[in-house]
């Protein structure tokens, strides 16, 4: 995108020529567009639960409160929608702290296999509920990484929680951890629904979801992968996603190790 400025050059009160100034504003324009889209997304994401809360509250006030069974049902929905809003706001605050470099990273020389094991053990209950098996191939004697254990655990939890959410009952998740060319590499692979090829390039964008209804059903905010990406970036690492529709998804995280 070019911004064109044409300025006349005067000599002795007469126009002697023109100066043409070309500004490449592609980057500014794209940033502005992304900002607008983000604000629109945030508003929409928060308005949806608010609309539900409002209409259920109104129905209760209009008399539904007299029916105990209906009241309980409605209050449960209101409670769930409030939880959803809290999750969205918390994720947004986390992203904003990461964007503004305000997030405090407590980096230490740590063994990522311990961090991964902690994340896996926390997610095992959810996996079990869906009859999903998590298989771990973790090399214990790994070089250390200079990393924030809590933040890295969050990265692994976000990826594992997706693997569980988007894998049907009875599926498998394989977790691998190894070291290669001065990087500790984690791969989390599932046998789930997969991601269409055309959606892959946008999957780390904020609020980008292949199927909004499905994500909502599982309590997703559409921000999990964006948060993971920002944390990995703050560790000078890389995060990649490979997927085959109907076959499964593999997310790889590479963190430089201390040499
Ligand atoms: P959400 O809260 O919706 O899960 P994320 O940012 O974590 O948001 O992920 C963005 C989208 O990427 C998801 O809505 C889903 O469509 C897709 N996705 C992420 N991980 C997987 C996976 N393991 N299998 C299939 N789709 C996935």
XYZ file of C-alpha atoms and ligand atoms in Angstrom:
286
model
C 0.000 0.000 0.000
C 1.485 3.320 -1.053
C 0.604 6.763 0.213
C 1.263 9.338 -2.519
C 1.993 12.987 -1.774
C 2.316 15.415 -4.672
C 3.796 18.781 -3.764
C 4.168 21.625 -6.295
C 7.592 23.262 -6.548
C 7.367 27.010 -6.978
C 9.963 29.238 -8.543
C 9.289 32.947 -8.841
C 5.590 32.436 -8.022
C 5.228 29.899 -10.801
C 4.916 26.190 -10.558
C 8.184 24.852 -11.841
C 7.481 21.205 -11.255
C 6.181 18.654 -8.810
C 7.733 16.517 -6.127
C 6.275 13.057 -5.782
C 6.684 11.423 -2.378
C 5.826 7.757 -2.008
C 5.361 6.259 1.467
C 5.080 2.521 1.916
C 2.391 2.281 4.623
C 1.613 -1.421 4.210
C 2.930 -2.278 7.688
C 1.094 0.550 9.486
C -2.122 -0.239 7.632
C -1.873 -3.952 8.489
C -1.208 -3.182 12.177
C -4.165 -0.806 12.280
C -6.364 -3.436 10.632
C -5.219 -6.093 13.141
C -5.879 -3.734 16.039
C -9.406 -3.008 14.790
C -10.114 -6.667 14.231
C -8.838 -7.501 17.726
C -11.076 -4.912 19.417
C -14.066 -6.162 17.398
C -13.250 -9.753 18.416
C -12.891 -8.907 22.117
C -16.210 -7.038 22.097
C -17.959 -9.876 20.335
C -16.477 -12.565 22.591
C -17.583 -10.716 25.726
C -20.975 -9.717 24.362
C -22.033 -13.297 23.665
C -21.949 -14.465 27.318
C -23.333 -11.098 28.463
C -26.378 -11.476 26.186
C -27.047 -14.932 27.622
C -26.639 -13.750 31.226
C -28.950 -10.797 30.610
C -31.744 -12.799 28.989
C -31.653 -15.566 31.610
C -31.691 -13.018 34.432
C -34.644 -11.211 32.848
C -36.590 -14.447 32.495
C -35.921 -15.235 36.162
C -37.089 -11.777 37.216
C -40.180 -12.119 35.021
C -41.415 -15.013 37.150
C -39.306 -18.079 36.319
C -37.830 -17.689 39.795
C -40.993 -19.314 41.189
C -40.095 -22.583 39.517
C -37.212 -24.082 41.470
C -36.081 -26.525 38.761
C -36.019 -23.871 36.033
C -34.285 -21.443 38.399
C -31.495 -23.934 39.109
C -31.030 -24.595 35.393
C -30.889 -20.880 34.562
C -28.550 -20.068 37.441
C -26.197 -22.808 36.272
C -26.064 -21.267 32.797
C -25.424 -17.816 34.289
C -22.656 -19.307 36.432
C -21.010 -21.019 33.436
C -21.197 -17.889 31.286
C -19.623 -15.830 34.072
C -16.811 -18.387 34.261
C -16.316 -18.064 30.509
C -16.039 -14.268 30.775
C -13.528 -14.642 33.593
C -11.430 -17.026 31.478
C -11.483 -14.620 28.512
C -10.545 -11.614 30.658
C -7.759 -13.545 32.436
C -6.318 -14.738 29.110
C -6.526 -11.198 27.706
C -4.725 -9.789 30.743
C -2.032 -12.444 30.413
C -1.587 -11.619 26.719
C -1.459 -7.917 27.438
C 1.236 -8.450 30.078
C 3.212 -10.554 27.593
C 2.778 -7.900 24.865
C 3.928 -5.090 27.132
C 6.865 -7.180 28.359
C 5.375 -6.715 31.838
C 5.104 -10.438 32.467
C 7.742 -11.355 35.001
C 9.777 -14.299 33.870
C 11.425 -16.173 36.662
C 14.044 -17.846 34.481
C 16.322 -20.448 36.019
C 18.387 -23.379 34.769
C 15.735 -26.098 34.751
C 15.049 -29.541 33.376
C 12.042 -29.283 31.050
C 11.209 -32.983 31.447
C 10.090 -32.244 35.027
C 7.934 -29.345 33.836
C 6.371 -31.472 31.118
C 5.735 -34.323 33.582
C 3.942 -31.883 35.911
C 1.733 -30.631 33.053
C 0.936 -34.178 31.890
C 0.027 -35.352 35.383
C -2.384 -32.406 35.802
C -4.075 -33.101 32.466
C -4.328 -36.880 32.969
C -7.628 -36.617 34.863
C -9.287 -34.827 31.945
C -7.830 -37.306 29.452
C -9.078 -40.248 31.517
C -12.603 -38.823 31.558
C -12.605 -39.138 27.752
C -10.834 -42.492 27.719
C -7.771 -40.915 26.087
C -4.377 -42.514 26.759
C -1.319 -40.293 27.163
C 1.892 -42.059 26.228
C 5.152 -40.429 27.384
C 8.583 -40.895 25.791
C 10.616 -38.500 27.841
C 14.417 -38.523 27.987
C 15.318 -37.716 31.599
C 19.020 -36.844 31.253
C 18.501 -33.724 29.209
C 20.619 -30.570 29.120
C 19.098 -27.765 31.193
C 17.227 -24.805 29.735
C 17.151 -21.260 31.025
C 13.398 -21.019 31.435
C 10.457 -20.048 33.633
C 9.009 -23.332 34.911
C 5.474 -22.000 35.564
C 5.212 -20.279 32.201
C 6.528 -23.343 30.337
C 4.100 -25.541 32.244
C 1.331 -23.274 31.004
C 2.530 -23.744 27.408
C 2.448 -27.539 27.776
C -0.927 -27.420 29.532
C -2.478 -25.282 26.794
C -1.253 -27.676 24.094
C -2.277 -30.784 26.039
C -5.679 -29.324 26.840
C -6.256 -28.766 23.095
C -5.085 -32.292 22.314
C -7.671 -33.614 24.789
C -10.439 -31.218 23.658
C -10.073 -32.011 19.971
C -9.524 -35.782 20.254
C -12.596 -38.004 20.346
C -13.159 -40.600 23.064
C -10.656 -43.442 23.126
C -7.938 -41.579 21.215
C -4.225 -41.337 21.960
C -1.818 -38.548 22.816
C 1.926 -39.121 22.475
C 4.322 -36.832 24.285
C 7.979 -36.878 23.207
C 10.867 -34.924 24.679
C 14.416 -35.066 23.359
C 17.441 -32.917 22.652
C 18.671 -32.020 19.183
C 21.211 -29.442 17.986
C 21.186 -27.413 21.219
C 17.415 -27.376 21.513
C 15.182 -29.281 23.878
C 12.266 -30.347 21.715
C 8.803 -31.325 22.937
C 6.277 -32.862 20.616
C 2.645 -33.403 21.594
C 0.799 -35.472 19.047
C -2.855 -36.482 19.074
C -5.134 -38.711 17.033
C -7.883 -36.090 16.987
C -10.027 -34.278 14.447
C -7.109 -32.365 12.908
C -7.086 -28.883 11.375
C -7.920 -28.063 7.724
C -4.822 -27.050 5.758
C -6.195 -23.583 4.959
C -6.666 -22.770 8.667
C -3.139 -23.755 9.755
C -1.382 -20.462 8.905
C -3.815 -18.512 11.113
C -4.067 -20.903 14.049
C -1.799 -18.853 16.374
C -3.831 -15.663 15.811
C -5.822 -14.327 18.728
C -9.402 -15.672 18.794
C -8.843 -17.689 15.616
C -10.744 -20.955 15.842
C -11.599 -23.539 13.216
C -14.982 -24.227 14.774
C -16.210 -21.580 17.207
C -19.129 -23.647 18.477
C -16.952 -26.659 19.213
C -14.311 -24.529 20.949
C -16.990 -22.842 23.100
C -18.534 -26.174 23.991
C -15.212 -27.212 25.518
C -14.750 -23.909 27.286
C -12.087 -22.605 24.870
C -11.278 -18.916 24.590
C -9.389 -18.999 21.297
C -6.357 -17.521 23.078
C -4.530 -20.625 24.329
C -2.170 -21.007 21.376
C -1.495 -17.240 21.160
C -0.421 -17.251 24.816
C 1.757 -20.335 24.229
C 3.387 -18.630 21.246
C 4.207 -15.443 23.195
C 5.738 -17.437 26.078
C 7.847 -19.556 23.716
C 8.968 -16.368 21.925
C 10.091 -14.905 25.266
C 12.363 -17.963 25.627
C 13.892 -17.462 22.157
C 12.183 -20.676 21.152
C 9.914 -21.831 18.357
C 6.433 -23.341 18.233
C 5.075 -25.168 15.197
C 1.895 -27.017 14.357
C 1.381 -29.799 11.822
C -1.973 -31.333 11.193
C -3.895 -33.636 8.915
C -7.681 -33.329 8.852
C -9.290 -36.397 10.421
C -5.892 -37.850 11.307
C -4.491 -35.719 14.107
C -2.305 -32.804 15.131
C 1.284 -32.415 16.307
C 2.555 -29.356 18.141
C 6.327 -28.976 18.511
C 8.029 -26.620 20.969
C 11.769 -25.950 20.702
C 13.592 -24.225 23.555
C 17.329 -23.506 23.372
C 19.337 -25.373 25.995
C 22.272 -24.110 28.039
C 25.481 -25.142 26.294
P -9.287 -22.702 21.927
O -9.487 -22.096 23.261
O -10.409 -22.447 20.978
O -8.906 -24.161 21.978
P -6.547 -22.173 20.999
O -5.857 -20.889 20.733
O -5.954 -23.053 22.040
O -8.059 -21.843 21.296
O -6.605 -22.973 19.627
C -7.114 -22.321 18.468
C -7.863 -23.284 17.566
O -6.933 -24.216 16.989
C -8.897 -24.155 18.261
O -10.142 -23.498 18.375
C -8.995 -25.352 17.317
O -9.843 -25.035 16.233
C -7.571 -25.473 16.774
N -6.761 -26.489 17.490
C -5.800 -26.264 18.414
N -5.235 -27.415 18.828
C -5.865 -28.403 18.147
C -5.738 -29.840 18.119
N -4.858 -30.492 18.879
N -6.555 -30.531 17.265
C -7.450 -29.888 16.493
N -7.615 -28.548 16.465
C -6.846 -27.811 17.287
